[in-house]
Coordinates of C-alpha atoms and ligand atoms in Angstrom, one line a residue:
X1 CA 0.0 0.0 0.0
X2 CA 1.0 3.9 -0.7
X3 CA 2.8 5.1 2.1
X4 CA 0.2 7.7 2.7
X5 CA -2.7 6.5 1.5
X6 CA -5.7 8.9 2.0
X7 CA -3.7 11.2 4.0
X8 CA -5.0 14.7 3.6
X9 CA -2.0 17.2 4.0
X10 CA -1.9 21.3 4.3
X11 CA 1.3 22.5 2.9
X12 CA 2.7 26.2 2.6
X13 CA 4.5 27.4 -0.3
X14 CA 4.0 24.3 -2.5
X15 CA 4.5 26.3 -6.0
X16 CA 8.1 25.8 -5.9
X17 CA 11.5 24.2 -5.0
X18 CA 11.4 22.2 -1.7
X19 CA 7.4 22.1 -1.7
X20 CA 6.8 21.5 -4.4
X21 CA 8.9 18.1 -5.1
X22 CA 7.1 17.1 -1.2
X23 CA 3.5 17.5 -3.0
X24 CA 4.3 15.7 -6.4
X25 CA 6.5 12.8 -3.6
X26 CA 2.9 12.9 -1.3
X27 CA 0.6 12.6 -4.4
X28 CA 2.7 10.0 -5.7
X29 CA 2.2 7.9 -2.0
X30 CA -1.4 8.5 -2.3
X31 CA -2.1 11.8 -0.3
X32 CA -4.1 14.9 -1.0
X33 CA -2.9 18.1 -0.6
X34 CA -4.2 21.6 0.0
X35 CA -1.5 24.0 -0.9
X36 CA -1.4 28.3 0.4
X37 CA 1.4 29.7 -1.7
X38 CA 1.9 33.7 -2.8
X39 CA 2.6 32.5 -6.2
X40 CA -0.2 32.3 -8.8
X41 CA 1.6 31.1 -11.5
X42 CA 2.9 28.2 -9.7
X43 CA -0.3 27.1 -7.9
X44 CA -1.9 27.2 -11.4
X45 CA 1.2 24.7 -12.6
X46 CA 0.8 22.8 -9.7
X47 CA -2.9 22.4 -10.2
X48 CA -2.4 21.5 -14.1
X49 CA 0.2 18.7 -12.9
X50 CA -1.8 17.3 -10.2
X51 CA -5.3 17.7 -10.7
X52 CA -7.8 16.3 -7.8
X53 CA -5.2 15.6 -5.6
X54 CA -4.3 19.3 -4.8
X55 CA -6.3 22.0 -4.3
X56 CA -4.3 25.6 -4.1
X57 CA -4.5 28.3 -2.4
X58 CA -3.2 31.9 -3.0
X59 CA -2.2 33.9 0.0
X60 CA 0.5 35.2 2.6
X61 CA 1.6 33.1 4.9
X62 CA 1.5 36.0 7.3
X63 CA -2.0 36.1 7.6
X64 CA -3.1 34.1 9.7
X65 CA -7.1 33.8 8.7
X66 CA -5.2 32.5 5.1
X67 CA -3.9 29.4 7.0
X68 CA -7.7 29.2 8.8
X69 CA -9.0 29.1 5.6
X70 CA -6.9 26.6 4.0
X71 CA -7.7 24.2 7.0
X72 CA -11.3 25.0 6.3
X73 CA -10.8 24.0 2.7
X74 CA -8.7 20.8 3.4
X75 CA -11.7 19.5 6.1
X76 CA -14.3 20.3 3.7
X77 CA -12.9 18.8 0.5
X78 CA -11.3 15.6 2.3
X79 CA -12.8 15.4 5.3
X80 CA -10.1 15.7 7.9
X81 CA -6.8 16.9 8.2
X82 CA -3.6 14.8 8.9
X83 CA -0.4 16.5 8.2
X84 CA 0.6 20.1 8.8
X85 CA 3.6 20.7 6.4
X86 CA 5.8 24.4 6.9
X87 CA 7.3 25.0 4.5
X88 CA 7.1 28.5 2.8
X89 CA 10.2 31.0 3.4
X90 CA 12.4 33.7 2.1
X91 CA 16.5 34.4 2.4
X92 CA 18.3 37.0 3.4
X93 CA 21.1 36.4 0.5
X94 CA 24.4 35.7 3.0
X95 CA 23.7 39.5 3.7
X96 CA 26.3 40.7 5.9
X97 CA 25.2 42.1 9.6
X98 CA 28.3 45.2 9.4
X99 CA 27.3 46.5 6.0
X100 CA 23.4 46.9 6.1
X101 CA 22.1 50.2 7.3
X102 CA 20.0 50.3 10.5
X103 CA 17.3 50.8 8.8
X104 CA 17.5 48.0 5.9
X105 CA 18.4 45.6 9.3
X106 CA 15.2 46.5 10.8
X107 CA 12.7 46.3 7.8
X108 CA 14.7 43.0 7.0
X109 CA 14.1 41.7 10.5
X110 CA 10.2 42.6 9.9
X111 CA 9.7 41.0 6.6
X112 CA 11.7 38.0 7.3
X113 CA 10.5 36.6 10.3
X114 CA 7.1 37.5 9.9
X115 CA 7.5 34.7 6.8
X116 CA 10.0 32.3 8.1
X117 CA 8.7 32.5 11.8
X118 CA 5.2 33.8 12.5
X119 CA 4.2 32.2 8.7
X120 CA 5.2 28.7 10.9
X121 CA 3.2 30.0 14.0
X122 CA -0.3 30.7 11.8
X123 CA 0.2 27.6 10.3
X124 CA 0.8 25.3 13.4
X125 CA -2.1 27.3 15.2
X126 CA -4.8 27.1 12.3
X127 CA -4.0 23.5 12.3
X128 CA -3.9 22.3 15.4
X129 CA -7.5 21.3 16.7
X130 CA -8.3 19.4 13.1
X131 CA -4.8 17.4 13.7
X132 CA -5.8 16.5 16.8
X133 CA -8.8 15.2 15.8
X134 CA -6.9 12.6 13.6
X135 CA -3.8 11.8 15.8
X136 CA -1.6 13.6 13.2
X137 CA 1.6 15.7 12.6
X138 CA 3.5 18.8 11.7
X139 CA 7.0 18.9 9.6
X140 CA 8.5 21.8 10.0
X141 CA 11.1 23.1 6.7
X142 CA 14.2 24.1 8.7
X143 CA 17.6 24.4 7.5
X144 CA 21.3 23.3 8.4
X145 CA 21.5 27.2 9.3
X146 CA 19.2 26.0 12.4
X147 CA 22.2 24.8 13.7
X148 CA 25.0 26.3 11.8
X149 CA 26.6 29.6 11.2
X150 CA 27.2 30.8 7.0
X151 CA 23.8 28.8 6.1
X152 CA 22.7 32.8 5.9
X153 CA 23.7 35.9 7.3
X154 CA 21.8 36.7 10.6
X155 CA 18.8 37.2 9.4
X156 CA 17.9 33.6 7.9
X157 CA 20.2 31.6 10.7
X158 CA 18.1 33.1 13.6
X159 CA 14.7 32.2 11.5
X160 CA 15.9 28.5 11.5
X161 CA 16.9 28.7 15.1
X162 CA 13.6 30.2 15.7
X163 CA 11.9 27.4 14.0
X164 CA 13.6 24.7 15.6
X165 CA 12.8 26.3 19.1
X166 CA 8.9 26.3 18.2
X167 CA 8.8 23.2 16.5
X168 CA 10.6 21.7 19.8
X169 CA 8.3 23.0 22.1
X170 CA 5.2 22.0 20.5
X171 CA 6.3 18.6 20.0
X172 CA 6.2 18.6 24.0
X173 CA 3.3 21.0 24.2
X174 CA 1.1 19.1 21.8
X175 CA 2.1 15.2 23.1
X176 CA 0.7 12.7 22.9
X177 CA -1.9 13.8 20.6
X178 CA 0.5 15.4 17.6
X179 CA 4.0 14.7 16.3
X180 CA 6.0 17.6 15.4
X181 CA 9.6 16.9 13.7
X182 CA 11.3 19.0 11.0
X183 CA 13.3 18.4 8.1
X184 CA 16.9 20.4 7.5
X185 CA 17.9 20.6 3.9
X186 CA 21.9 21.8 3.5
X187 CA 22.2 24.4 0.2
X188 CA 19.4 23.3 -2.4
X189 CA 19.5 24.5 -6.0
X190 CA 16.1 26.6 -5.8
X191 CA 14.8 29.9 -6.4
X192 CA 14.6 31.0 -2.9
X193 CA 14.1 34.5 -3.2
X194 CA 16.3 37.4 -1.1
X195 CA 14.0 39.8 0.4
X196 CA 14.1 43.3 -1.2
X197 CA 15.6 45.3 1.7
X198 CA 18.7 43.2 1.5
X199 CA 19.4 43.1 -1.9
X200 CA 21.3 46.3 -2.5
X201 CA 24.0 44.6 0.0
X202 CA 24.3 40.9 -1.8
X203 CA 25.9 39.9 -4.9
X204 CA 23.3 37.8 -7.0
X205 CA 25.0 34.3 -8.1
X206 CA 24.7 32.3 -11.3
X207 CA 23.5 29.2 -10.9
X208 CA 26.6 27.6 -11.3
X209 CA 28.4 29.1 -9.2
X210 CA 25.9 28.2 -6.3
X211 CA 26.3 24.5 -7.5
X212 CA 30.1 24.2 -6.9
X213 CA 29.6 26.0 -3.4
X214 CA 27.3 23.9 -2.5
X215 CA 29.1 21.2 -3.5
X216 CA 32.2 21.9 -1.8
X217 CA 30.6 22.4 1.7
X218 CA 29.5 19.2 2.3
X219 CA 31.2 16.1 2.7
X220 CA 28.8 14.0 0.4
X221 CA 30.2 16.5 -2.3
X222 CA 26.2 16.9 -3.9
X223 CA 24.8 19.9 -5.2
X224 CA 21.2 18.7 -3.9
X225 CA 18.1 19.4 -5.6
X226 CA 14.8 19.8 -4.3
X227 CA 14.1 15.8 -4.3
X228 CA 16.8 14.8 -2.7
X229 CA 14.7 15.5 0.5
X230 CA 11.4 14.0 0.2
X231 CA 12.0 10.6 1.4
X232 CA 12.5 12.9 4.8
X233 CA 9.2 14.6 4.7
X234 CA 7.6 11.2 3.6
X235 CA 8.8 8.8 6.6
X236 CA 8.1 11.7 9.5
X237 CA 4.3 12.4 7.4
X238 CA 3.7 9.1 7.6
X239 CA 2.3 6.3 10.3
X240 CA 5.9 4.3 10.1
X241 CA 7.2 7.4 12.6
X242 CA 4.7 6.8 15.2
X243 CA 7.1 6.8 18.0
X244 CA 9.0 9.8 16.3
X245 CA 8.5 13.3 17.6
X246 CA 10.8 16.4 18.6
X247 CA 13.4 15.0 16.6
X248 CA 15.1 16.8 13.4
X249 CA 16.2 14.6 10.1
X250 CA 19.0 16.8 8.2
X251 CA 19.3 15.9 4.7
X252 CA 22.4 18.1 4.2
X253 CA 24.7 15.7 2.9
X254 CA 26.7 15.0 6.1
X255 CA 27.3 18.7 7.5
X256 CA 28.0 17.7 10.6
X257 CA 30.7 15.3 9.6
X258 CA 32.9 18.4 8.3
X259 CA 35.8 17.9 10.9
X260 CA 38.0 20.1 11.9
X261 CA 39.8 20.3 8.5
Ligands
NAD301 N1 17.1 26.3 -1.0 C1 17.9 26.1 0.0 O1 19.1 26.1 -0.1 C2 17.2 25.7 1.3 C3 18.0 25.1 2.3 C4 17.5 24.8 3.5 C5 16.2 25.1 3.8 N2 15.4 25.7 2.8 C6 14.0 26.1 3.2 O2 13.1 25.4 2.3 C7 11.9 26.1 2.3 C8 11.4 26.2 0.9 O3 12.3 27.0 0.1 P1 12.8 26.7 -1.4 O4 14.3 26.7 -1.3 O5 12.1 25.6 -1.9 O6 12.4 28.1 -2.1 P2 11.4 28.4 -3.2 O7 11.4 29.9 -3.4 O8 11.6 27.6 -4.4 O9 10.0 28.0 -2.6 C9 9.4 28.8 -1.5 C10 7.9 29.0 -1.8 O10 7.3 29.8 -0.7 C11 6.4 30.7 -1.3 N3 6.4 31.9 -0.4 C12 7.4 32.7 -0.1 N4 6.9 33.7 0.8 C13 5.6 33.4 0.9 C14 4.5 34.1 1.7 N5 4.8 35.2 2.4 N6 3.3 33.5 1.6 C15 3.0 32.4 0.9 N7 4.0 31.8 0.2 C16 5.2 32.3 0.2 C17 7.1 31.1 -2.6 O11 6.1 31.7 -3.5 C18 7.6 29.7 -3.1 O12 6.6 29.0 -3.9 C19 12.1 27.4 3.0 O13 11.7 27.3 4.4 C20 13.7 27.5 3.0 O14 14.1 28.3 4.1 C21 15.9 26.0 1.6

């Protein structure tokens, strides 16, 4: 049998990269999915590609009454709701902390953790009561800059700390009814977009280029893609991770195997 098989899944900013390989991986295991994302274009792709088994969503994950309706939608169209899935977020382009006015700092700070931060509140809260009427879970999309420095400059690194310290408490909080575990990508070839206030202070980067970085930071030596990651976000979404909560899979290849080299 599919490994999630009638599952009915709520996922933020499924139109691209990271979210979108999880939705095509969950379709393909026999989930549907009701996907919030800012990006029309891609929810329209998304819903050419999957048909029934995603319905889309436009809005800001900011807003919290977006995420209450998208839980609204999911219960009405499949009848329950089983997995919360986190995932929408923006970058702060390796923007360095010395260099950015006061004022840039503090608009960036604004914009980006409203996103990456209270974006993974809304969703957690808007979902909570329907997940506990199923037994079900949240995955949280964090990052090795949750644990790392140079995933990000400031900005981004004390979003994914931010997330990790949320998803942690809830998965103690919200026990024994809801699992809460996140995923950790290392550097993925996506469009991840830098937030405007920080762009006049980082150099953009050809796609190349960001494929031999990302290469030559990690052990594994792979430039990883956006579905190098799914089988994470499949084993925590489904029942085989029962006894699995709290806990963080990095898919990063081998970051913290760097040494001291
Ligand atoms: N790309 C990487 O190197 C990398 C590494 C680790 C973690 N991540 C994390 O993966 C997640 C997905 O990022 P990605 O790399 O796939 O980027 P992406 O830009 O391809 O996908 C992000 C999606 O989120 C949507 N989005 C952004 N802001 C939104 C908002 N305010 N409201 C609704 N939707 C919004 C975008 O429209 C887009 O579809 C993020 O949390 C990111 O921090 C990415």
């Amino acid at each position: 049998m599919a490994q999630l098989s009638g599952k009915s899944v709520y996922l933020t900013g499924g139109a691209s990269g990271i979210g979108k390989a999880v939705t095509e991986a969950f379709v393909k295991e026999g989930a549907v999915l009701t996907v919030l994302d800012k990006s029309i274009a891609g929810l329209n792709q998304l819903k050419q590609q999957f048909g029934d088994s995603v319905q889309c969503i436009e809005g800001d994950v900011t807003n919290y009454q977006a995420h209450a309706d998208a839980v609204r939608l999911a219960v009405e169209a499949y009848g329950k709701l089983d997995v919360f899935v986190a995932n929408a977020g923006v970058f702060d382009g390796f923007a360095k902390f010395q260099t950015v006015t006061p004022e840039a700092m503090s608009n960036a700070y604004d914009i980006l953790f409203d996103i990456n931060v209270k974006g993974y509140f809304n969703g957690a809260k808007a979902s909570v009561e329907e997940l506990k009427k199923t037994g079900g879970n949240m995955i949280f999309t964090v990052s090795g800059a949750g644990f790392y420095p140079d995933g990000g400059g400031v900005w981004y690194t004390a979003s994914k700390h931010a997330q990790i310290g949320l998803m942690r408490q809830l998965a103690f909080e919200l026990a024994p009814d809801i699992r809460v575990n996140a995923v950790a990508p290392g550097g993925t070839l996506t469009a991840l977009n830098v937030i405007s206030p920080l762009q006049p202070f980082v150099k953009t980067v050809d796609n190349e280029t960001k494929e031999k970085s990302i290469k030559s930071r990690n052990p594994l030596r792979i430039a990883m893609s956006s579905e190098d990651h799914v089988g994470a976000y499949l084993l925590l979404a489904s029942d085989n991770a029962r006894a699995i909560t709290g806990e963080i899979i990095s898919s990063d290849g081998g970051l913290s195997v760097r040494g001291l080299g």
